[in-house]
Structure formats: structure tokens, C-alpha cells
């Protein structure tokens, strides 16, 4: 039986966001004091991500028919990520040149760097070496998803190579995975409170009036993200045989959770579960989603391109085509490590600007006040981009039950779970 709308998590999260915004406007001090609610909810989710990724990937690989499947899916995933993230970077570059959001602002180039950007930028070599954990448990302790991914791949391949001898261990890990998703369901009841706290803090701390000066950049980022979602991702998923709008309705609760918390990680466990229920095979979901959270940050790519050129425009600097292409080339590397860098946005952007001497890095101080307000657009675009990527790669690999997926997406969002749990043919390879 369908639940009434006002009792659904979708409506409750939306209400939490609305109340948070109202509190932040009416009583900024009280709104800012709600920050622990949002932080606490995100911490509850983050503590489950590493074990869920490990269990999902390990079981998915262990149940594959052949070891070559791991390499095949991995190569297709990385090719897709590189092509689509490059498109995101190019779109951001084009839009920021058309809108010229930085014209008319005159920051002090020698202004102190924001605290988040004062750290030492992580080089590409350091980022790649950091993927390899010092111990097998380091990634779990630090919450480093890429390190957990490496351990999971090795463990899953080892179990796969043992065949039937590892059947008992694989079943045990699979049962742990099911239990973890039950815990996620329990924590999700707190999502409205997390969304309320996060939004109340944002509006209360930074205020609504502070957004007016840099509103053009913010509007540009939001418009560009919407353009990317509905044009680029819409076309891509259409080529895979599905439509974007029904998929967005299907993951609507996850989008609202991300909107409220500004963290795409807060919806990662539920997104993985829903994509499996949609008809994507477990191995594809287990490999694509965790990898995408570090290598397929479409929203972050758009933001970083626009922010870099915005700083140049605000500083009165006219970038040549060669310099803009240089920024694009650098971001192809630095944007891939954005999720793994402390103070990700500012440090990664500072590393990029350091390679372009004509742009004063002190101009990043302009972005401190509004970065938080643009993070929702980045996080939601990242979430949708990875959901589409999983569906497309599963379809490409012959690991998507397309008939089942169409049945699920054709139903009302509140009834989709019933169809998603219905018996369907196996698509695991």
C-alpha cells in the first residue's frame, strides 16, 4: 500500500529544508547553532560508506563469471568518466566566457588566502600514491574510499580465483552487506533533521543578502549544471534506452537529501541500493559508484572551470585562448583528485591557479562567502552524473535488465520500491 505523501521521506526532507531556511532568515544565530544536526547526520552516513563499498564490491567481483569482467568494466568506466567530465569542463568554460560573471568586481589580489586554501596542494603523483594504503585497514580508518576500493578489488579477485572454496565467506560478506543497508534505512529516518540543521546553518551563517554581490556567478553555476544534466546527461541516458525525468523521480529522495546536506556522500549507500533494484548488476554498481565519487565529479568540474576564469575576470585579466585551454588541461588532472583533498575546492583550485601565473590566487578569497551556496549544485550534479553513468555502463556491459528498469521508472516514485523488489531475470555476468 502506498504511503500518504506527507508521511514519505521525500516530503519530510523537503519540509526540513524549508524550515531550516526560515529559521536561518528569522534568527541567524539560532540557525547557525543548528550546524551539529547536519554534521551529525553526515557523519552517521560516512561511517557506513567504507564497509558498504567493501562488501558490495567484494561480493560483486566474487560472483562474476570470469576475472576479465573486472578489467572490462573498469576500462569502460574510466573511458566514460574521462569523456563526460571533459564535456563538463568545456561547458563550464564556454558558459563563464559568455556570462562574464567576474566583470565589475575589483578584489585585492594580495588579499590573504582563505584558511581552506592555505594547505599544500596535492600533486598528481602524491594523489596516485595515496590511493595505495599503508595497511589494509588504513582506508577504513581514514574513510578514504579510493583506498577501500583498492583493497576491495584485490579481496574480491582473490575470492573469485578460489571458486567454490570461498562460497561460505562470500555469503557471509553478502549478509553483512544486507545488514549494513538495513542500518542505512534506520539512519535515513534522521534525514529531515540533518537537512534542517544544514540549511539553517548555511542561511544563518552567511545570510541571504551576502549572496547578491556574487549572484551572477552562482546563477551561472546553477544554470550550467542544469544545462549539463538535462542536455548532456539526458541525451546520454536516452541513448541507453531510458529517459532522464523518470530516473530523477526515482532517485528524488536522494537528490533532496543531497540538497539539504550539500554532500553527495550522504546519499551514496541508498543510491547503490536503488540502482541495483532498478536492474543494474551488483558488480557494475559496486565498481562504478565508488569510483565515480572520485573520478566522475561533473558538478565539481563545472564549478572549478567557472571559478578559475571568474577569478581572472574579477582581477581584470583577459585570458588568451591558450591560457584557457591550459586551465582545461590542468583541471582534467586536478579535478579527479578533488574529492580526496582536504578543503577540496579551494586547495585543488589553488593548485590549478598556481600553474597560471597571470591569475592572482588571492582572488580565491572572493569565493569564500558563496562557495557553500554553490555546493548544492555541485553535489546534486555529481549524484545524478554517477547515477546515469552506472545505468549507461551497465547497459553497455549487457548488465542491465532494461525491461525491469522501464517498469520501475514507469511507476509513481512512492510505488517504485514494490516493482523494484519484484522478481526479475539475473543480469550478473
Coordinates of C-alpha atoms in Angstrom, one line a residue:
X1 CA 0.0 0.0 0.0
X2 CA 1.3 3.4 -0.9
X3 CA 2.2 5.8 1.9
X4 CA 0.5 9.2 2.0
X5 CA 2.7 11.9 0.6
X6 CA 3.2 13.8 3.9
X7 CA 4.5 10.6 5.5
X8 CA 7.1 10.0 2.9
X9 CA 10.8 10.7 3.4
X10 CA 10.6 12.9 0.3
X11 CA 8.1 15.3 1.9
X12 CA 9.8 15.2 5.3
X13 CA 13.2 16.2 3.9
X14 CA 11.7 19.0 1.8
X15 CA 9.9 20.3 4.9
X16 CA 13.2 20.2 6.9
X17 CA 14.9 22.2 4.2
X18 CA 12.1 24.8 4.2
X19 CA 12.1 25.2 8.0
X20 CA 15.9 25.4 8.0
X21 CA 15.8 28.3 5.5
X22 CA 13.1 30.1 7.5
X23 CA 15.0 29.7 10.8
X24 CA 18.2 31.0 9.2
X25 CA 16.4 34.1 8.0
X26 CA 14.3 34.8 11.1
X27 CA 17.0 34.0 13.7
X28 CA 20.5 33.8 12.1
X29 CA 22.2 33.0 15.5
X30 CA 19.9 30.1 16.2
X31 CA 20.1 28.9 12.6
X32 CA 23.9 28.8 12.8
X33 CA 23.7 26.9 16.0
X34 CA 21.9 24.1 14.2
X35 CA 25.1 23.1 12.4
X36 CA 25.7 19.9 14.6
X37 CA 22.4 18.4 13.3
X38 CA 23.7 18.5 9.7
X39 CA 27.2 17.4 10.6
X40 CA 26.0 14.6 12.8
X41 CA 23.7 13.1 10.1
X42 CA 26.6 13.2 7.5
X43 CA 28.9 11.5 10.0
X44 CA 26.4 8.7 10.6
X45 CA 26.3 8.1 6.9
X46 CA 30.0 8.4 6.3
X47 CA 30.8 5.8 9.0
X48 CA 28.9 3.2 6.8
X49 CA 30.3 4.1 3.4
X50 CA 33.7 2.2 3.6
X51 CA 32.2 -1.1 4.9
X52 CA 29.3 -0.9 2.4
X53 CA 31.7 -0.2 -0.5
X54 CA 34.0 -3.1 0.6
X55 CA 31.1 -5.6 0.9
X56 CA 29.4 -4.6 -2.3
X57 CA 32.5 -4.6 -4.5
X58 CA 33.9 -7.8 -2.9
X59 CA 30.7 -9.8 -3.4
X60 CA 30.1 -8.4 -6.8
X61 CA 33.5 -9.4 -8.1
X62 CA 33.5 -12.7 -6.3
X63 CA 30.2 -13.6 -8.1
X64 CA 31.5 -12.7 -11.6
X65 CA 31.8 -15.4 -14.1
X66 CA 35.3 -14.5 -15.2
X67 CA 38.2 -12.3 -13.9
X68 CA 38.4 -10.5 -17.2
X69 CA 35.0 -8.9 -16.4
X70 CA 36.7 -6.8 -13.7
X71 CA 39.1 -5.2 -16.2
X72 CA 36.4 -4.8 -18.8
X73 CA 34.1 -2.9 -16.6
X74 CA 36.9 -0.9 -15.2
X75 CA 38.2 0.2 -18.6
X76 CA 34.7 1.1 -19.8
X77 CA 34.1 3.1 -16.6
X78 CA 37.2 5.1 -16.9
X79 CA 36.7 5.9 -20.6
X80 CA 33.1 7.1 -19.8
X81 CA 34.3 9.2 -16.9
X82 CA 37.1 10.9 -18.8
X83 CA 34.8 11.8 -21.8
X84 CA 31.9 13.1 -19.8
X85 CA 34.0 15.0 -17.2
X86 CA 35.8 16.7 -20.1
X87 CA 32.5 17.7 -21.6
X88 CA 31.5 19.2 -18.2
X89 CA 34.8 21.2 -18.1
X90 CA 34.3 22.5 -21.6
X91 CA 30.7 23.5 -20.9
X92 CA 31.7 25.4 -17.8
X93 CA 34.5 27.2 -19.8
X94 CA 32.0 28.2 -22.5
X95 CA 29.3 29.5 -20.2
X96 CA 31.7 31.5 -18.0
X97 CA 33.0 33.3 -21.1
X98 CA 29.5 34.1 -22.2
X99 CA 28.2 35.3 -18.9
X100 CA 31.4 37.1 -17.7
X101 CA 30.3 37.0 -14.1
X102 CA 33.6 38.5 -12.8
X103 CA 33.4 41.7 -14.7
X104 CA 32.9 44.8 -12.4
X105 CA 34.4 43.2 -9.3
X106 CA 37.8 44.5 -8.1
X107 CA 39.3 42.3 -5.4
X108 CA 42.6 43.0 -3.7
X109 CA 44.9 40.4 -5.4
X110 CA 47.2 40.4 -2.4
X111 CA 44.3 39.6 0.0
X112 CA 45.1 36.7 2.4
X113 CA 44.2 33.3 1.1
X114 CA 41.2 31.7 2.7
X115 CA 42.0 29.3 5.5
X116 CA 40.8 26.3 3.5
X117 CA 43.3 27.1 0.7
X118 CA 46.4 27.6 2.7
X119 CA 47.3 23.9 2.7
X120 CA 49.9 22.4 0.4
X121 CA 48.3 21.4 -3.0
X122 CA 48.4 17.7 -3.6
X123 CA 50.3 16.8 -6.8
X124 CA 49.0 14.2 -9.2
X125 CA 51.8 11.8 -8.2
X126 CA 51.0 12.2 -4.5
X127 CA 47.3 11.6 -5.2
X128 CA 48.0 8.4 -7.1
X129 CA 50.4 7.1 -4.4
X130 CA 47.8 7.9 -1.7
X131 CA 45.4 5.5 -3.4
X132 CA 47.7 2.7 -2.1
X133 CA 47.0 2.2 1.6
X134 CA 49.9 1.6 4.0
X135 CA 47.9 -1.1 5.6
X136 CA 44.7 -2.9 4.5
X137 CA 42.7 -1.2 7.2
X138 CA 44.1 2.4 6.7
X139 CA 41.4 3.3 4.2
X140 CA 38.6 2.1 6.5
X141 CA 40.1 4.1 9.4
X142 CA 40.6 7.3 7.4
X143 CA 37.4 6.9 5.3
X144 CA 39.4 7.0 2.1
X145 CA 37.1 5.5 -0.5
X146 CA 39.8 5.0 -3.1
X147 CA 42.0 3.1 -0.7
X148 CA 39.0 0.9 0.3
X149 CA 38.3 0.4 -3.4
X150 CA 41.8 -1.0 -3.9
X151 CA 41.5 -3.4 -1.0
X152 CA 38.1 -4.4 -2.2
X153 CA 39.2 -5.2 -5.7
X154 CA 42.1 -7.3 -4.5
X155 CA 40.0 -9.1 -2.0
X156 CA 37.2 -9.7 -4.5
X157 CA 39.6 -11.0 -7.2
X158 CA 41.2 -13.3 -4.6
X159 CA 37.8 -14.8 -3.7
X160 CA 36.9 -15.1 -7.3
X161 CA 40.0 -17.1 -8.0
X162 CA 39.1 -19.6 -5.3
X163 CA 35.8 -20.5 -6.8
X164 CA 33.5 -22.7 -4.7
X165 CA 36.0 -22.9 -1.9
X166 CA 35.2 -19.3 -1.0
X167 CA 31.5 -19.7 -1.2
X168 CA 30.9 -19.6 2.5
X169 CA 33.0 -16.4 3.0
X170 CA 31.3 -14.7 0.1
X171 CA 27.8 -15.5 1.5
X172 CA 28.9 -14.1 4.9
X173 CA 30.1 -10.9 3.4
X174 CA 26.9 -10.6 1.4
X175 CA 24.8 -11.0 4.6
X176 CA 26.9 -8.2 6.2
X177 CA 26.1 -6.0 3.2
X178 CA 22.4 -6.6 3.6
X179 CA 22.7 -5.8 7.3
X180 CA 24.5 -2.5 6.6
X181 CA 21.8 -1.4 4.2
X182 CA 19.2 -2.1 7.0
X183 CA 21.3 0.2 9.2
X184 CA 21.2 2.8 6.4
X185 CA 17.4 2.6 6.4
X186 CA 17.3 3.3 10.1
X187 CA 19.6 6.3 9.8
X188 CA 17.6 7.7 6.9
X189 CA 14.8 8.5 9.3
X190 CA 17.0 11.3 10.6
X191 CA 17.5 12.8 7.2
X192 CA 14.9 15.6 7.7
X193 CA 16.7 16.7 10.9
X194 CA 20.0 16.7 9.1
X195 CA 18.6 18.7 6.2
X196 CA 17.1 21.2 8.6
X197 CA 20.3 21.7 10.5
X198 CA 22.5 22.1 7.4
X199 CA 20.2 24.6 5.7
X200 CA 19.6 26.6 8.9
X201 CA 23.3 26.9 9.5
X202 CA 24.0 28.0 5.9
X203 CA 21.5 30.7 5.8
X204 CA 22.1 31.8 9.4
X205 CA 25.8 32.0 9.0
X206 CA 26.2 33.6 5.6
X207 CA 22.9 35.4 5.2
X208 CA 20.7 36.0 2.2
X209 CA 22.0 39.5 1.5
X210 CA 25.6 38.4 1.1
X211 CA 24.6 36.4 -2.0
X212 CA 23.6 39.4 -4.1
X213 CA 27.1 40.6 -5.0
X214 CA 28.2 37.3 -6.4
X215 CA 24.7 36.2 -7.5
X216 CA 25.7 36.2 -11.2
X217 CA 28.4 33.6 -10.6
X218 CA 26.0 31.5 -8.5
X219 CA 23.3 31.7 -11.1
X220 CA 25.8 30.8 -13.8
X221 CA 26.9 27.7 -11.9
X222 CA 23.3 26.6 -11.3
X223 CA 22.3 27.2 -14.9
X224 CA 25.3 25.4 -16.3
X225 CA 24.7 22.4 -14.0
X226 CA 21.0 22.3 -15.2
X227 CA 22.2 22.5 -18.8
X228 CA 24.6 19.7 -18.3
X229 CA 22.0 17.5 -16.5
X230 CA 19.1 17.9 -18.9
X231 CA 21.0 18.2 -22.2
X232 CA 24.2 16.1 -21.9
X233 CA 23.1 13.5 -19.3
X234 CA 19.6 13.5 -20.8
X235 CA 21.0 12.6 -24.2
X236 CA 23.4 10.0 -22.8
X237 CA 20.7 8.1 -20.9
X238 CA 18.3 8.4 -23.9
X239 CA 20.9 6.6 -26.0
X240 CA 20.9 3.8 -23.3
X241 CA 17.2 3.3 -23.8
X242 CA 15.8 5.2 -20.8
X243 CA 14.6 8.7 -20.0
X244 CA 16.1 11.2 -17.6
X245 CA 13.0 12.6 -15.9
X246 CA 11.7 9.2 -14.6
X247 CA 15.2 8.4 -13.3
X248 CA 15.2 11.8 -11.4
X249 CA 11.8 11.0 -9.9
X250 CA 13.1 7.5 -8.9
X251 CA 16.1 9.0 -7.0
X252 CA 14.2 12.0 -5.9
X253 CA 14.7 11.3 -2.1
X254 CA 18.4 11.0 -2.6
X255 CA 18.5 14.3 -4.5
X256 CA 16.7 16.1 -1.7
X257 CA 19.0 14.6 0.9
X258 CA 22.0 15.9 -1.1
X259 CA 20.2 19.3 -1.4
X260 CA 19.8 19.5 2.3
X261 CA 23.3 18.3 3.3
X262 CA 25.3 19.6 0.4
X263 CA 27.1 16.2 0.4
X264 CA 26.7 13.7 -2.3
X265 CA 28.2 11.1 0.0
X266 CA 25.2 11.3 2.3
X267 CA 23.1 9.5 -0.4
X268 CA 25.8 7.0 -1.6
X269 CA 24.5 3.9 0.2
X270 CA 20.9 4.4 -0.8
X271 CA 21.9 5.3 -4.4
X272 CA 23.8 2.0 -4.7
X273 CA 20.8 0.1 -3.3
X274 CA 18.3 1.8 -5.6
X275 CA 20.4 1.3 -8.8
X276 CA 20.6 -2.4 -8.0
X277 CA 16.9 -2.5 -7.5
X278 CA 16.5 -0.7 -10.8
X279 CA 18.1 -3.6 -12.6
X280 CA 21.9 -2.8 -12.7
X281 CA 24.1 -5.7 -11.8
X282 CA 25.8 -5.6 -8.4
X283 CA 29.4 -5.8 -9.9
X284 CA 28.7 -2.7 -12.1
X285 CA 27.1 -0.7 -9.2
X286 CA 29.9 -1.7 -6.8
X287 CA 32.6 -0.6 -9.2
X288 CA 31.1 2.5 -10.9
X289 CA 29.5 4.4 -8.0
X290 CA 32.5 4.4 -5.5
X291 CA 35.0 5.1 -8.4
X292 CA 32.7 7.9 -9.7
X293 CA 32.7 9.7 -6.4
X294 CA 36.4 10.5 -7.0
X295 CA 36.7 10.4 -10.8
X296 CA 33.3 11.5 -12.2
X297 CA 32.6 14.8 -10.4
X298 CA 30.8 16.5 -13.2
X299 CA 29.4 19.3 -11.0
X300 CA 32.8 19.9 -9.4
X301 CA 34.4 20.1 -12.8
X302 CA 31.9 22.7 -14.0
X303 CA 32.4 24.8 -10.8
X304 CA 36.2 24.7 -10.9
X305 CA 36.3 25.8 -14.6
X306 CA 33.9 28.7 -13.9
X307 CA 35.6 29.7 -10.6
X308 CA 39.1 29.8 -12.2
X309 CA 38.0 32.0 -15.0
X310 CA 35.8 34.1 -12.7
X311 CA 38.9 34.9 -10.5
X312 CA 40.7 36.1 -13.7
X313 CA 37.8 38.2 -14.8
X314 CA 37.3 39.7 -11.4
X315 CA 41.0 40.6 -11.3
X316 CA 40.7 42.4 -14.7
X317 CA 42.8 39.8 -16.5
X318 CA 41.9 38.8 -20.1
X319 CA 42.9 35.2 -20.6
X320 CA 44.0 34.1 -24.0
X321 CA 42.6 31.0 -25.7
X322 CA 45.9 29.2 -25.0
X323 CA 45.7 30.1 -21.2
X324 CA 42.1 28.9 -21.0
X325 CA 43.0 25.6 -22.7
X326 CA 45.9 25.3 -20.3
X327 CA 43.4 25.6 -17.4
X328 CA 41.2 23.0 -19.0
X329 CA 44.2 20.6 -19.4
X330 CA 45.3 21.1 -15.8
X331 CA 41.7 20.6 -14.5
X332 CA 41.5 17.3 -16.3
X333 CA 44.0 16.0 -13.8
X334 CA 43.4 18.1 -10.6
X335 CA 39.6 17.7 -10.7
X336 CA 40.0 13.9 -10.5
X337 CA 41.6 14.3 -7.0
X338 CA 39.2 16.9 -5.7
X339 CA 37.2 14.6 -3.5
X340 CA 40.4 13.2 -1.9
X341 CA 41.9 16.6 -0.9
X342 CA 41.3 18.3 2.5
X343 CA 39.4 21.5 1.8
X344 CA 38.9 20.1 -1.7
X345 CA 37.5 23.0 -3.6
X346 CA 40.0 25.7 -2.5
X347 CA 43.1 23.6 -2.4
X348 CA 42.5 22.0 -5.8
X349 CA 41.6 25.3 -7.3
X350 CA 44.7 26.9 -5.8
X351 CA 46.8 24.2 -7.3
X352 CA 45.3 24.9 -10.7
X353 CA 45.8 28.7 -10.5
X354 CA 49.4 28.2 -9.4
X355 CA 50.1 26.9 -12.8
X356 CA 48.7 30.0 -14.5
X357 CA 51.0 32.8 -13.2
X358 CA 48.8 35.6 -14.7
X359 CA 45.9 34.8 -12.3
X360 CA 46.4 36.0 -8.7
X361 CA 45.5 33.2 -6.4
X362 CA 44.5 35.7 -3.7
X363 CA 41.3 36.3 -5.8
X364 CA 40.0 33.0 -4.3
X365 CA 39.1 35.0 -1.2
X366 CA 36.1 36.2 -3.3
X367 CA 34.6 32.7 -3.3
X368 CA 34.6 32.0 0.5
X369 CA 31.2 33.6 1.2
X370 CA 29.3 31.9 -1.6
X371 CA 31.1 28.6 -2.1
X372 CA 28.8 26.9 0.4
X373 CA 25.7 28.1 -1.6
X374 CA 27.1 26.6 -4.8
X375 CA 28.0 23.3 -3.2
X376 CA 24.4 22.1 -3.6
X377 CA 24.5 22.4 -7.4
X378 CA 27.8 20.6 -7.5
X379 CA 26.7 17.8 -5.2
X380 CA 23.4 17.2 -7.0
X381 CA 25.1 17.2 -10.4
X382 CA 27.7 14.7 -9.1
X383 CA 25.0 12.4 -7.8
X384 CA 22.9 12.5 -10.9
X385 CA 26.0 12.1 -13.1
X386 CA 27.1 9.0 -11.3
X387 CA 23.6 7.5 -11.4
X388 CA 23.4 8.0 -15.1
X389 CA 27.0 6.6 -15.5
X390 CA 26.0 3.4 -13.7
X391 CA 22.9 2.9 -15.8
X392 CA 24.8 3.6 -19.1
X393 CA 27.8 1.4 -18.2
X394 CA 25.5 -1.4 -17.1
X395 CA 23.7 -1.2 -20.4
X396 CA 27.0 -1.0 -22.3
X397 CA 28.2 -4.2 -20.5
X398 CA 24.9 -6.1 -21.0
X399 CA 24.4 -6.0 -17.2
X400 CA 21.1 -4.0 -17.1
X401 CA 17.7 -5.6 -17.1
X402 CA 16.2 -2.9 -19.3
X403 CA 12.7 -4.2 -19.2
X404 CA 12.7 -4.3 -15.4
X405 CA 14.2 -0.8 -15.3
X406 CA 11.5 0.6 -17.6
X407 CA 8.8 -0.9 -15.4
X408 CA 10.3 0.6 -12.3
X409 CA 10.7 4.0 -13.8
X410 CA 7.2 4.0 -15.2
X411 CA 5.6 3.7 -11.7
X412 CA 4.9 6.5 -9.3
X413 CA 8.0 7.2 -7.1
X414 CA 6.2 6.0 -3.9
X415 CA 5.3 2.7 -5.6
X416 CA 8.6 2.1 -7.4
X417 CA 10.0 0.1 -4.5
X418 CA 7.4 -2.5 -4.9
X419 CA 8.2 -3.0 -8.5
X420 CA 12.0 -2.8 -7.8
X421 CA 11.7 -5.8 -5.5
X422 CA 9.7 -7.9 -7.9
X423 CA 11.4 -11.0 -9.3
X424 CA 13.5 -10.3 -12.4
X425 CA 16.0 -12.1 -14.6
X426 CA 19.6 -12.1 -13.5
X427 CA 22.0 -9.8 -15.3
X428 CA 25.2 -10.6 -13.4
X429 CA 27.9 -11.8 -15.7

